[in-house]
Amino acid sequence: MKLKKITLREIHLPLIAPFETSFGQTSLRRILLVETDVDGVTGWGESTAGEDPYYSYETVETAWHIIRDFLWPILKGREFRSASEVWDLLARVRGHNMAKGGLETAIWDAEAKQKNLPLAKLLGGVREEIPCGVSIGIQPTIDALIAKVEKELAAGYQRIKIKIKPGKDVEPARALRERFPRIRLMVDANSAYRLEDTPLLKQLDAFYLIMIEQPLGWDDIYSHAQLQRQLETPICLDECIHDIEHARAAIEIGACRIINIKLGRVGGHTAARRIHDLCQTKSIPVWCGGMLESGIGRAHNIAMSTLANFTLPGDVSASRRYWDEDIIEPEVEVTRQGTIRVPSAPGIGYKPRIDRIDALTRRLEVLE
Ligand code: OSB
Ligand code: MG
């Protein structure tokens, strides 16, 4: 296989409602789409780099720069046997996993299309339907939060995650537990706390949450091990896990009992699959996180979530929760049982709507 051409596009897509986390608020997504031509077959990927370097150090600008100036020169004219080799070819570039992930996933889509296989099958997925949860941003009031949760439960979602930050943590969790004693509930702090906050975090044990996601520093695995020893609730790491060595360290020192895998954060399908396999041998369940992706990134998340150890509902939910109109056809829909049926068409299985993508494009660059 040979990569002949890359088309980078930045699209602007407004969320139907602002999304608030402990690190900030987003209302307009700037999304970097990567279209690849591999031996004449088109593949699509999405970099999950954000507008600001607040979740990770990468941004749309850095991802564009790294793909154009470093990743493309490595792959240009290079022969490889399959998309599964691309991650290792790019290893000389340290970090910048969201840049790598956008490009690498597009090549996987192209390979699946060349082979006329759904991407989920090419990756080795075993599921025809994936279980879905939702991630609910920080709300202005507890009543507003309860109303949101009611709506998502009515739509069928199998677990509820709420974002927390100092001052909006124990009370919202308590209120939800009182109102919904039996639901699968969890919280995500996006690194808003410090080890000194252990007494506060221990109060969350009273609400039998299925997990607390990333309470401490974004790159601080060690403190999570210290915290986990004092908490009954399992810790799930998100921001801290950039590669398989981080995952191994976190598991071996007891920093978490669950891992959230995001394609962007770990650099694409090959890296994600390696972390998935390691977790499986260590009996650590994983689930697929979300980064407010457009339909293209969402489709890749769905394919990845079909791997056997994705046993917990992820943050992959219906297009209509994010956008007036998505950029793929059909849109991602969720069943009454809170699942997504994995598409059976080749590649990512959803068609990019080129007209709509063109209309949303603010910047375009072709590398060939
Ligand atoms: O921590 O999982 C996170 C969104 C942006 C950045 C980080 C996170 C999130 C979400 C949203 O939780 C998940 C989604 O619905 O896509
Ligand atoms: Mg998270």
mmCIF file of C-alpha atoms and ligand atoms in Angstrom:
data_model
loop_
_atom_site.group_PDB
_atom_site.id
_atom_site.type_symbol
_atom_site.label_atom_id
_atom_site.label_comp_id
_atom_site.label_asym_id
_atom_site.label_seq_id
_atom_site.Cartn_x
_atom_site.Cartn_y
_atom_site.Cartn_z
ATOM 1 C CA MET A 1 0.000 0.000 0.000
ATOM 2 C CA LYS A 2 1.082 3.561 -0.671
ATOM 3 C CA LEU A 3 -0.311 6.858 0.532
ATOM 4 C CA LYS A 4 -0.693 9.033 -2.565
ATOM 5 C CA LYS A 5 -2.379 12.118 -1.209
ATOM 6 C CA ILE A 6 -3.700 13.725 1.960
ATOM 7 C CA THR A 7 -6.416 16.376 2.025
ATOM 8 C CA LEU A 8 -6.631 18.319 5.279
ATOM 9 C CA ARG A 9 -9.791 20.257 6.019
ATOM 10 C CA GLU A 10 -10.772 22.335 8.998
ATOM 11 C CA ILE A 11 -14.534 22.475 9.390
ATOM 12 C CA HIS A 12 -16.496 24.566 11.874
ATOM 13 C CA LEU A 13 -19.477 22.827 13.395
ATOM 14 C CA PRO A 14 -21.635 24.452 16.094
ATOM 15 C CA LEU A 15 -22.791 22.188 18.946
ATOM 16 C CA ILE A 16 -26.537 22.298 19.579
ATOM 17 C CA ALA A 17 -25.738 23.336 23.153
ATOM 18 C CA PRO A 18 -22.497 24.428 24.875
ATOM 19 C CA PHE A 19 -20.598 21.610 26.592
ATOM 20 C CA GLU A 20 -18.957 22.473 29.919
ATOM 21 C CA THR A 21 -16.187 20.548 31.644
ATOM 22 C CA SER A 22 -13.886 21.438 34.541
ATOM 23 C CA PHE A 23 -11.405 22.857 31.999
ATOM 24 C CA GLY A 24 -13.759 25.054 30.004
ATOM 25 C CA GLN A 25 -16.744 25.448 27.709
ATOM 26 C CA THR A 26 -17.103 24.593 24.017
ATOM 27 C CA SER A 27 -19.879 25.758 21.732
ATOM 28 C CA LEU A 28 -18.245 25.696 18.311
ATOM 29 C CA ARG A 29 -16.113 22.723 17.313
ATOM 30 C CA ARG A 30 -13.178 23.299 14.988
ATOM 31 C CA ILE A 31 -12.576 19.862 13.534
ATOM 32 C CA LEU A 32 -9.619 18.661 11.469
ATOM 33 C CA LEU A 33 -10.717 16.055 8.934
ATOM 34 C CA VAL A 34 -8.119 13.931 7.171
ATOM 35 C CA GLU A 35 -8.937 12.443 3.776
ATOM 36 C CA THR A 36 -6.362 10.014 2.422
ATOM 37 C CA ASP A 37 -5.875 8.514 -1.007
ATOM 38 C CA VAL A 38 -4.323 5.081 -0.570
ATOM 39 C CA ASP A 39 -3.702 3.392 -3.934
ATOM 40 C CA GLY A 40 -6.676 5.326 -5.317
ATOM 41 C CA VAL A 41 -9.046 4.365 -2.473
ATOM 42 C CA THR A 42 -10.339 7.134 -0.205
ATOM 43 C CA GLY A 43 -10.237 6.883 3.579
ATOM 44 C CA TRP A 44 -11.499 9.352 6.167
ATOM 45 C CA GLY A 45 -10.226 10.171 9.632
ATOM 46 C CA GLU A 46 -10.741 12.886 12.233
ATOM 47 C CA SER A 47 -8.154 14.355 14.558
ATOM 48 C CA THR A 48 -9.664 14.873 17.997
ATOM 49 C CA ALA A 49 -7.384 17.836 18.747
ATOM 50 C CA GLY A 50 -9.358 20.606 20.401
ATOM 51 C CA GLU A 51 -9.689 24.330 19.866
ATOM 52 C CA ASP A 52 -7.541 24.998 22.961
ATOM 53 C CA PRO A 53 -4.725 23.069 24.691
ATOM 54 C CA TYR A 54 -6.811 22.444 27.833
ATOM 55 C CA TYR A 55 -7.601 18.730 27.575
ATOM 56 C CA SER A 56 -4.212 17.932 26.036
ATOM 57 C CA TYR A 57 -1.378 20.025 24.605
ATOM 58 C CA GLU A 58 -2.515 19.371 21.044
ATOM 59 C CA THR A 59 -4.730 21.780 19.111
ATOM 60 C CA VAL A 60 -6.083 21.883 15.562
ATOM 61 C CA GLU A 61 -3.090 24.058 14.645
ATOM 62 C CA THR A 62 -0.459 21.701 16.054
ATOM 63 C CA ALA A 63 -2.118 18.658 14.500
ATOM 64 C CA TRP A 64 -2.208 20.323 11.079
ATOM 65 C CA HIS A 65 1.460 21.324 11.404
ATOM 66 C CA ILE A 66 2.599 17.874 12.541
ATOM 67 C CA ILE A 67 0.681 16.033 9.812
ATOM 68 C CA ARG A 68 1.846 18.335 7.023
ATOM 69 C CA ASP A 69 5.453 18.884 8.092
ATOM 70 C CA PHE A 70 6.390 15.582 9.738
ATOM 71 C CA LEU A 71 3.938 12.699 9.255
ATOM 72 C CA TRP A 72 3.307 13.210 5.539
ATOM 73 C CA PRO A 73 7.062 13.359 4.732
ATOM 74 C CA ILE A 74 7.543 10.032 6.574
ATOM 75 C CA LEU A 75 4.785 8.253 4.663
ATOM 76 C CA LYS A 76 5.199 9.911 1.270
ATOM 77 C CA GLY A 77 6.227 7.325 -1.296
ATOM 78 C CA ARG A 78 6.641 4.688 1.403
ATOM 79 C CA GLU A 79 5.424 1.143 0.777
ATOM 80 C CA PHE A 80 3.631 -0.608 3.664
ATOM 81 C CA ARG A 81 1.671 -3.843 3.837
ATOM 82 C CA SER A 82 -1.194 -2.665 5.960
ATOM 83 C CA ALA A 83 -2.531 0.188 8.064
ATOM 84 C CA SER A 84 -1.373 -1.760 11.106
ATOM 85 C CA GLU A 85 2.231 -0.823 10.205
ATOM 86 C CA VAL A 86 1.648 2.923 10.080
ATOM 87 C CA TRP A 87 1.844 3.561 13.838
ATOM 88 C CA ASP A 88 5.371 2.138 14.039
ATOM 89 C CA LEU A 89 6.471 4.087 10.958
ATOM 90 C CA LEU A 90 5.425 7.290 12.717
ATOM 91 C CA ALA A 91 7.134 6.434 16.012
ATOM 92 C CA ARG A 92 10.045 8.807 15.418
ATOM 93 C CA VAL A 93 7.634 11.681 16.044
ATOM 94 C CA ARG A 94 7.176 11.793 19.791
ATOM 95 C CA GLY A 95 3.700 12.430 21.118
ATOM 96 C CA HIS A 96 1.225 14.326 18.935
ATOM 97 C CA ASN A 97 -1.089 11.349 19.079
ATOM 98 C CA MET A 98 -4.144 13.291 17.907
ATOM 99 C CA ALA A 99 -2.299 14.248 14.737
ATOM 100 C CA LYS A 100 -1.180 10.640 14.244
ATOM 101 C CA GLY A 101 -4.624 9.276 15.070
ATOM 102 C CA GLY A 102 -6.402 11.450 12.507
ATOM 103 C CA LEU A 103 -4.100 10.223 9.760
ATOM 104 C CA GLU A 104 -3.726 6.607 10.848
ATOM 105 C CA THR A 105 -7.462 6.008 11.214
ATOM 106 C CA ALA A 106 -8.054 7.381 7.701
ATOM 107 C CA ILE A 107 -5.598 4.806 6.333
ATOM 108 C CA TRP A 108 -7.449 2.031 8.208
ATOM 109 C CA ASP A 109 -10.702 3.172 6.588
ATOM 110 C CA ALA A 110 -9.045 3.048 3.169
ATOM 111 C CA GLU A 111 -7.655 -0.440 3.779
ATOM 112 C CA ALA A 112 -11.049 -1.735 4.913
ATOM 113 C CA LYS A 113 -12.610 -0.263 1.769
ATOM 114 C CA GLN A 114 -9.912 -1.831 -0.421
ATOM 115 C CA LYS A 115 -10.688 -5.196 1.173
ATOM 116 C CA ASN A 116 -14.448 -4.594 1.022
ATOM 117 C CA LEU A 117 -14.718 -5.211 4.768
ATOM 118 C CA PRO A 118 -16.390 -3.250 7.552
ATOM 119 C CA LEU A 119 -13.616 -1.569 9.554
ATOM 120 C CA ALA A 120 -14.869 -3.294 12.721
ATOM 121 C CA LYS A 121 -14.154 -6.679 11.109
ATOM 122 C CA LEU A 122 -10.718 -5.628 9.847
ATOM 123 C CA LEU A 123 -9.809 -4.537 13.391
ATOM 124 C CA GLY A 124 -10.924 -7.906 14.775
ATOM 125 C CA GLY A 125 -14.146 -6.690 16.381
ATOM 126 C CA VAL A 126 -16.624 -9.223 17.728
ATOM 127 C CA ARG A 127 -19.745 -7.136 18.408
ATOM 128 C CA GLU A 128 -22.648 -6.284 16.135
ATOM 129 C CA GLU A 129 -24.031 -3.751 18.544
ATOM 130 C CA ILE A 130 -22.225 -1.609 21.078
ATOM 131 C CA PRO A 131 -23.599 -0.460 24.464
ATOM 132 C CA CYS A 132 -23.906 3.318 24.818
ATOM 133 C CA GLY A 133 -23.727 5.864 27.599
ATOM 134 C CA VAL A 134 -23.784 9.643 27.596
ATOM 135 C CA SER A 135 -21.481 12.313 28.954
ATOM 136 C CA ILE A 136 -23.430 15.250 30.381
ATOM 137 C CA GLY A 137 -21.655 18.578 30.777
ATOM 138 C CA ILE A 138 -21.730 20.692 33.944
ATOM 139 C CA GLN A 139 -25.211 22.197 34.347
ATOM 140 C CA PRO A 140 -26.195 25.533 35.899
ATOM 141 C CA THR A 141 -28.519 23.921 38.458
ATOM 142 C CA ILE A 142 -29.272 20.516 39.929
ATOM 143 C CA ASP A 143 -32.797 20.685 38.487
ATOM 144 C CA ALA A 144 -31.370 21.222 35.009
ATOM 145 C CA LEU A 145 -29.048 18.256 35.542
ATOM 146 C CA ILE A 146 -31.889 15.990 36.659
ATOM 147 C CA ALA A 147 -33.939 17.010 33.623
ATOM 148 C CA LYS A 148 -31.036 16.129 31.306
ATOM 149 C CA VAL A 149 -30.522 12.759 32.946
ATOM 150 C CA GLU A 150 -34.247 11.976 32.693
ATOM 151 C CA LYS A 151 -34.179 12.740 28.995
ATOM 152 C CA GLU A 152 -31.169 10.510 28.286
ATOM 153 C CA LEU A 153 -32.567 7.623 30.317
ATOM 154 C CA ALA A 154 -35.852 7.930 28.412
ATOM 155 C CA ALA A 155 -33.864 7.685 25.176
ATOM 156 C CA GLY A 156 -32.489 4.343 26.412
ATOM 157 C CA TYR A 157 -28.864 5.157 27.290
ATOM 158 C CA GLN A 158 -27.336 2.500 29.535
ATOM 159 C CA ARG A 159 -25.182 4.672 31.768
ATOM 160 C CA ILE A 160 -24.916 8.288 32.748
ATOM 161 C CA LYS A 161 -21.684 10.186 33.211
ATOM 162 C CA ILE A 162 -21.677 13.697 34.604
ATOM 163 C CA LYS A 163 -18.843 16.152 34.518
ATOM 164 C CA ILE A 164 -17.781 17.502 37.908
ATOM 165 C CA LYS A 165 -15.533 20.288 39.181
ATOM 166 C CA PRO A 166 -14.791 21.728 42.648
ATOM 167 C CA GLY A 167 -18.037 23.077 44.069
ATOM 168 C CA LYS A 168 -20.155 21.001 41.674
ATOM 169 C CA ASP A 169 -19.319 17.465 42.719
ATOM 170 C CA VAL A 170 -20.773 15.870 45.862
ATOM 171 C CA GLU A 171 -24.147 17.647 45.747
ATOM 172 C CA PRO A 172 -24.994 16.833 42.102
ATOM 173 C CA ALA A 173 -23.882 13.222 42.653
ATOM 174 C CA ARG A 174 -26.002 12.946 45.791
ATOM 175 C CA ALA A 175 -29.038 14.483 44.093
ATOM 176 C CA LEU A 176 -28.823 12.104 41.152
ATOM 177 C CA ARG A 177 -28.394 9.070 43.397
ATOM 178 C CA GLU A 178 -31.426 10.035 45.440
ATOM 179 C CA ARG A 179 -33.530 10.593 42.346
ATOM 180 C CA PHE A 180 -32.195 7.559 40.385
ATOM 181 C CA PRO A 181 -31.129 4.906 42.927
ATOM 182 C CA ARG A 182 -30.526 2.134 40.395
ATOM 183 C CA ILE A 183 -28.902 3.653 37.321
ATOM 184 C CA ARG A 184 -25.319 3.096 36.253
ATOM 185 C CA LEU A 185 -23.778 6.428 37.217
ATOM 186 C CA MET A 186 -20.241 7.836 37.058
ATOM 187 C CA VAL A 187 -18.422 11.163 37.245
ATOM 188 C CA ASP A 188 -15.565 12.675 35.227
ATOM 189 C CA ALA A 189 -13.386 15.360 36.832
ATOM 190 C CA ASN A 190 -10.968 16.007 33.941
ATOM 191 C CA SER A 191 -8.074 16.501 36.379
ATOM 192 C CA ALA A 192 -9.763 19.161 38.514
ATOM 193 C CA TYR A 193 -8.564 17.850 41.913
ATOM 194 C CA ARG A 194 -5.352 17.290 43.853
ATOM 195 C CA LEU A 195 -4.348 14.519 46.206
ATOM 196 C CA GLU A 196 -5.120 16.906 49.105
ATOM 197 C CA ASP A 197 -8.788 16.665 48.036
ATOM 198 C CA THR A 198 -8.900 12.976 49.015
ATOM 199 C CA PRO A 199 -11.397 13.565 51.893
ATOM 200 C CA LEU A 200 -13.803 15.239 49.458
ATOM 201 C CA LEU A 201 -13.379 12.541 46.825
ATOM 202 C CA LYS A 202 -13.996 9.866 49.477
ATOM 203 C CA GLN A 203 -17.464 11.342 50.014
ATOM 204 C CA LEU A 204 -18.313 10.134 46.510
ATOM 205 C CA ASP A 205 -17.952 6.527 47.725
ATOM 206 C CA ALA A 206 -21.411 6.934 49.317
ATOM 207 C CA PHE A 207 -23.078 7.007 45.884
ATOM 208 C CA TYR A 208 -21.784 3.657 44.576
ATOM 209 C CA LEU A 209 -20.608 5.175 41.297
ATOM 210 C CA ILE A 210 -19.326 2.695 38.749
ATOM 211 C CA MET A 211 -16.169 4.795 38.526
ATOM 212 C CA ILE A 212 -14.546 8.204 39.004
ATOM 213 C CA GLU A 213 -12.802 9.278 35.830
ATOM 214 C CA GLN A 214 -9.492 11.155 35.931
ATOM 215 C CA PRO A 215 -9.766 13.010 39.248
ATOM 216 C CA LEU A 216 -6.083 14.113 39.464
ATOM 217 C CA GLY A 217 -3.355 15.596 37.263
ATOM 218 C CA TRP A 218 -3.486 14.920 33.536
ATOM 219 C CA ASP A 219 0.006 13.387 33.558
ATOM 220 C CA ASP A 220 0.181 12.175 37.148
ATOM 221 C CA ILE A 221 -0.271 8.415 37.310
ATOM 222 C CA TYR A 222 1.480 8.035 40.669
ATOM 223 C CA SER A 223 -0.931 10.204 42.687
ATOM 224 C CA HIS A 224 -3.856 8.246 41.276
ATOM 225 C CA ALA A 225 -2.336 5.095 42.794
ATOM 226 C CA GLN A 226 -2.160 6.829 46.154
ATOM 227 C CA LEU A 227 -5.774 7.960 45.812
ATOM 228 C CA GLN A 228 -7.072 4.598 44.597
ATOM 229 C CA ARG A 229 -5.756 2.930 47.761
ATOM 230 C CA GLN A 230 -8.022 5.209 49.800
ATOM 231 C CA LEU A 231 -11.148 4.995 47.615
ATOM 232 C CA GLU A 232 -13.679 2.199 47.250
ATOM 233 C CA THR A 233 -14.921 3.547 43.921
ATOM 234 C CA PRO A 234 -12.809 2.384 40.969
ATOM 235 C CA ILE A 235 -10.704 5.060 39.311
ATOM 236 C CA CYS A 236 -10.810 5.174 35.512
ATOM 237 C CA LEU A 237 -7.942 6.952 33.783
ATOM 238 C CA ASP A 238 -8.479 9.052 30.661
ATOM 239 C CA GLU A 239 -5.978 11.936 30.215
ATOM 240 C CA CYS A 240 -3.069 10.022 31.828
ATOM 241 C CA ILE A 241 -2.985 7.128 29.355
ATOM 242 C CA HIS A 242 -1.102 8.169 26.223
ATOM 243 C CA ASP A 243 0.395 4.834 25.262
ATOM 244 C CA ILE A 244 0.779 1.218 26.225
ATOM 245 C CA GLU A 245 3.608 1.903 28.685
ATOM 246 C CA HIS A 246 1.432 4.369 30.595
ATOM 247 C CA ALA A 247 -1.325 1.766 30.670
ATOM 248 C CA ARG A 248 1.045 -0.911 31.968
ATOM 249 C CA ALA A 249 2.476 1.397 34.631
ATOM 250 C CA ALA A 250 -0.979 2.528 35.760
ATOM 251 C CA ILE A 251 -2.249 -1.031 36.051
ATOM 252 C CA GLU A 252 0.844 -2.361 37.813
ATOM 253 C CA ILE A 253 0.976 0.372 40.454
ATOM 254 C CA GLY A 254 -2.796 0.247 41.005
ATOM 255 C CA ALA A 255 -3.574 3.739 39.714
ATOM 256 C CA CYS A 256 -6.860 2.617 38.119
ATOM 257 C CA ARG A 257 -9.177 -0.352 37.709
ATOM 258 C CA ILE A 258 -10.688 0.762 34.397
ATOM 259 C CA ILE A 259 -9.252 2.542 31.340
ATOM 260 C CA ASN A 260 -10.975 4.895 28.912
ATOM 261 C CA ILE A 261 -9.479 4.461 25.441
ATOM 262 C CA LYS A 262 -9.679 7.360 22.996
ATOM 263 C CA LEU A 263 -8.326 6.987 19.478
ATOM 264 C CA GLY A 264 -6.928 10.504 19.436
ATOM 265 C CA ARG A 265 -5.251 10.364 22.815
ATOM 266 C CA VAL A 266 -3.423 7.130 22.005
ATOM 267 C CA GLY A 267 -2.721 7.782 18.293
ATOM 268 C CA GLY A 268 -5.086 5.598 16.283
ATOM 269 C CA HIS A 269 -6.400 2.067 15.931
ATOM 270 C CA THR A 270 -3.138 0.143 16.240
ATOM 271 C CA ALA A 271 -2.148 1.828 19.498
ATOM 272 C CA ALA A 272 -5.708 1.558 20.808
ATOM 273 C CA ARG A 273 -5.826 -2.139 20.022
ATOM 274 C CA ARG A 274 -2.515 -2.781 21.776
ATOM 275 C CA ILE A 275 -3.752 -1.046 24.932
ATOM 276 C CA HIS A 276 -7.035 -2.927 24.649
ATOM 277 C CA ASP A 277 -5.176 -6.259 24.411
ATOM 278 C CA LEU A 278 -2.937 -5.456 27.374
ATOM 279 C CA CYS A 279 -5.943 -4.489 29.500
ATOM 280 C CA GLN A 280 -7.699 -7.689 28.505
ATOM 281 C CA THR A 281 -4.808 -9.850 29.712
ATOM 282 C CA LYS A 282 -4.749 -7.863 32.988
ATOM 283 C CA SER A 283 -8.556 -8.113 33.470
ATOM 284 C CA ILE A 284 -8.957 -4.340 33.240
ATOM 285 C CA PRO A 285 -12.193 -3.467 31.400
ATOM 286 C CA VAL A 286 -12.063 -0.628 28.883
ATOM 287 C CA TRP A 287 -14.593 1.668 27.235
ATOM 288 C CA CYS A 288 -14.470 4.166 24.410
ATOM 289 C CA GLY A 289 -14.350 7.836 25.339
ATOM 290 C CA GLY A 290 -15.623 10.675 23.173
ATOM 291 C CA MET A 291 -14.209 14.047 22.145
ATOM 292 C CA LEU A 292 -17.344 15.690 20.730
ATOM 293 C CA GLU A 293 -16.499 14.132 17.373
ATOM 294 C CA SER A 294 -18.275 14.644 14.109
ATOM 295 C CA GLY A 295 -19.721 11.561 12.455
ATOM 296 C CA ILE A 296 -16.353 10.558 11.035
ATOM 297 C CA GLY A 297 -14.577 10.295 14.370
ATOM 298 C CA ARG A 298 -17.742 8.776 15.849
ATOM 299 C CA ALA A 299 -17.752 6.057 13.166
ATOM 300 C CA HIS A 300 -14.157 5.144 14.054
ATOM 301 C CA ASN A 301 -15.140 5.018 17.735
ATOM 302 C CA ILE A 302 -17.966 2.618 16.906
ATOM 303 C CA ALA A 303 -15.635 0.301 14.983
ATOM 304 C CA MET A 304 -13.074 0.282 17.807
ATOM 305 C CA SER A 305 -15.777 -0.400 20.412
ATOM 306 C CA THR A 306 -16.505 -3.783 18.805
ATOM 307 C CA LEU A 307 -13.268 -5.251 20.255
ATOM 308 C CA ALA A 308 -13.948 -7.877 22.900
ATOM 309 C CA ASN A 309 -12.736 -6.052 26.024
ATOM 310 C CA PHE A 310 -14.904 -2.955 25.424
ATOM 311 C CA THR A 311 -17.334 -4.369 27.951
ATOM 312 C CA LEU A 312 -18.547 -1.122 29.544
ATOM 313 C CA PRO A 313 -20.865 1.382 27.823
ATOM 314 C CA GLY A 314 -18.790 4.214 26.317
ATOM 315 C CA ASP A 315 -19.360 7.892 25.559
ATOM 316 C CA VAL A 316 -20.329 7.153 21.959
ATOM 317 C CA SER A 317 -23.862 8.422 21.430
ATOM 318 C CA ALA A 318 -26.233 9.608 18.708
ATOM 319 C CA SER A 319 -25.308 12.385 16.247
ATOM 320 C CA ARG A 320 -28.423 14.329 17.197
ATOM 321 C CA ARG A 321 -27.128 14.912 20.731
ATOM 322 C CA TYR A 322 -24.382 17.109 19.233
ATOM 323 C CA TRP A 323 -25.368 18.496 15.857
ATOM 324 C CA ASP A 324 -28.352 19.867 13.982
ATOM 325 C CA GLU A 325 -27.060 17.879 11.059
ATOM 326 C CA ASP A 326 -24.045 15.574 11.071
ATOM 327 C CA ILE A 327 -21.567 15.284 8.176
ATOM 328 C CA ILE A 328 -22.237 11.598 7.493
ATOM 329 C CA GLU A 329 -25.063 9.566 6.044
ATOM 330 C CA PRO A 330 -26.868 7.941 7.694
ATOM 331 C CA GLU A 331 -26.404 9.735 11.011
ATOM 332 C CA VAL A 332 -25.432 7.707 14.083
ATOM 333 C CA GLU A 333 -28.592 6.571 15.856
ATOM 334 C CA VAL A 334 -29.163 4.804 19.136
ATOM 335 C CA THR A 335 -31.733 2.041 19.655
ATOM 336 C CA ARG A 336 -34.358 2.076 22.418
ATOM 337 C CA GLN A 337 -32.071 -0.383 24.248
ATOM 338 C CA GLY A 338 -29.248 2.159 24.295
ATOM 339 C CA THR A 339 -27.076 0.501 21.670
ATOM 340 C CA ILE A 340 -25.618 1.427 18.298
ATOM 341 C CA ARG A 341 -25.834 -1.187 15.555
ATOM 342 C CA VAL A 342 -22.459 -1.489 13.901
ATOM 343 C CA PRO A 343 -22.771 -0.705 10.189
ATOM 344 C CA SER A 344 -22.010 -3.502 7.740
ATOM 345 C CA ALA A 345 -20.890 -1.364 4.767
ATOM 346 C CA PRO A 346 -17.147 -1.381 3.971
ATOM 347 C CA GLY A 347 -14.769 0.894 5.900
ATOM 348 C CA ILE A 348 -16.265 3.165 8.546
ATOM 349 C CA GLY A 349 -19.668 2.264 7.112
ATOM 350 C CA TYR A 350 -21.094 5.789 6.984
ATOM 351 C CA LYS A 351 -20.785 8.073 3.954
ATOM 352 C CA PRO A 352 -19.151 11.482 4.366
ATOM 353 C CA ARG A 353 -21.498 14.146 2.942
ATOM 354 C CA ILE A 354 -19.027 15.970 0.737
ATOM 355 C CA ASP A 355 -21.358 18.883 -0.098
ATOM 356 C CA ARG A 356 -21.964 19.564 3.556
ATOM 357 C CA ILE A 357 -18.294 19.155 4.423
ATOM 358 C CA ASP A 358 -17.356 21.612 1.639
ATOM 359 C CA ALA A 359 -19.868 24.135 2.936
ATOM 360 C CA LEU A 360 -18.418 23.883 6.463
ATOM 361 C CA THR A 361 -14.762 24.021 5.369
ATOM 362 C CA ARG A 362 -12.747 27.059 6.497
ATOM 363 C CA ARG A 363 -9.313 25.864 5.444
ATOM 364 C CA LEU A 364 -8.094 23.203 3.048
ATOM 365 C CA GLU A 365 -4.677 21.909 2.059
ATOM 366 C CA VAL A 366 -3.763 19.122 -0.325
ATOM 367 C CA LEU A 367 -0.483 17.257 0.156
ATOM 368 C CA GLU A 368 0.708 15.193 -2.802
HETATM 369 O O1 OSB B 1 -13.024 13.734 29.282
HETATM 370 O O2 OSB B 1 -14.230 12.410 28.189
HETATM 371 C C1 OSB B 1 -13.760 13.539 28.349
HETATM 372 C C2 OSB B 1 -15.285 15.977 25.803
HETATM 373 C C3 OSB B 1 -14.182 16.739 25.507
HETATM 374 C C4 OSB B 1 -12.999 16.492 26.137
HETATM 375 C C5 OSB B 1 -12.896 15.476 27.081
HETATM 376 C C6 OSB B 1 -13.991 14.670 27.371
HETATM 377 C C7 OSB B 1 -15.208 14.961 26.748
HETATM 378 C C8 OSB B 1 -16.442 14.227 27.027
HETATM 379 C C9 OSB B 1 -17.492 14.245 25.958
HETATM 380 O O3 OSB B 1 -16.688 13.680 28.062
HETATM 381 C C10 OSB B 1 -17.733 12.896 25.409
HETATM 382 C C11 OSB B 1 -18.581 12.992 24.170
HETATM 383 O O4 OSB B 1 -19.794 13.022 24.338
HETATM 384 O O5 OSB B 1 -18.032 13.032 23.055
HETATM 385 MG MG MG B 2 -12.735 11.987 30.414
#
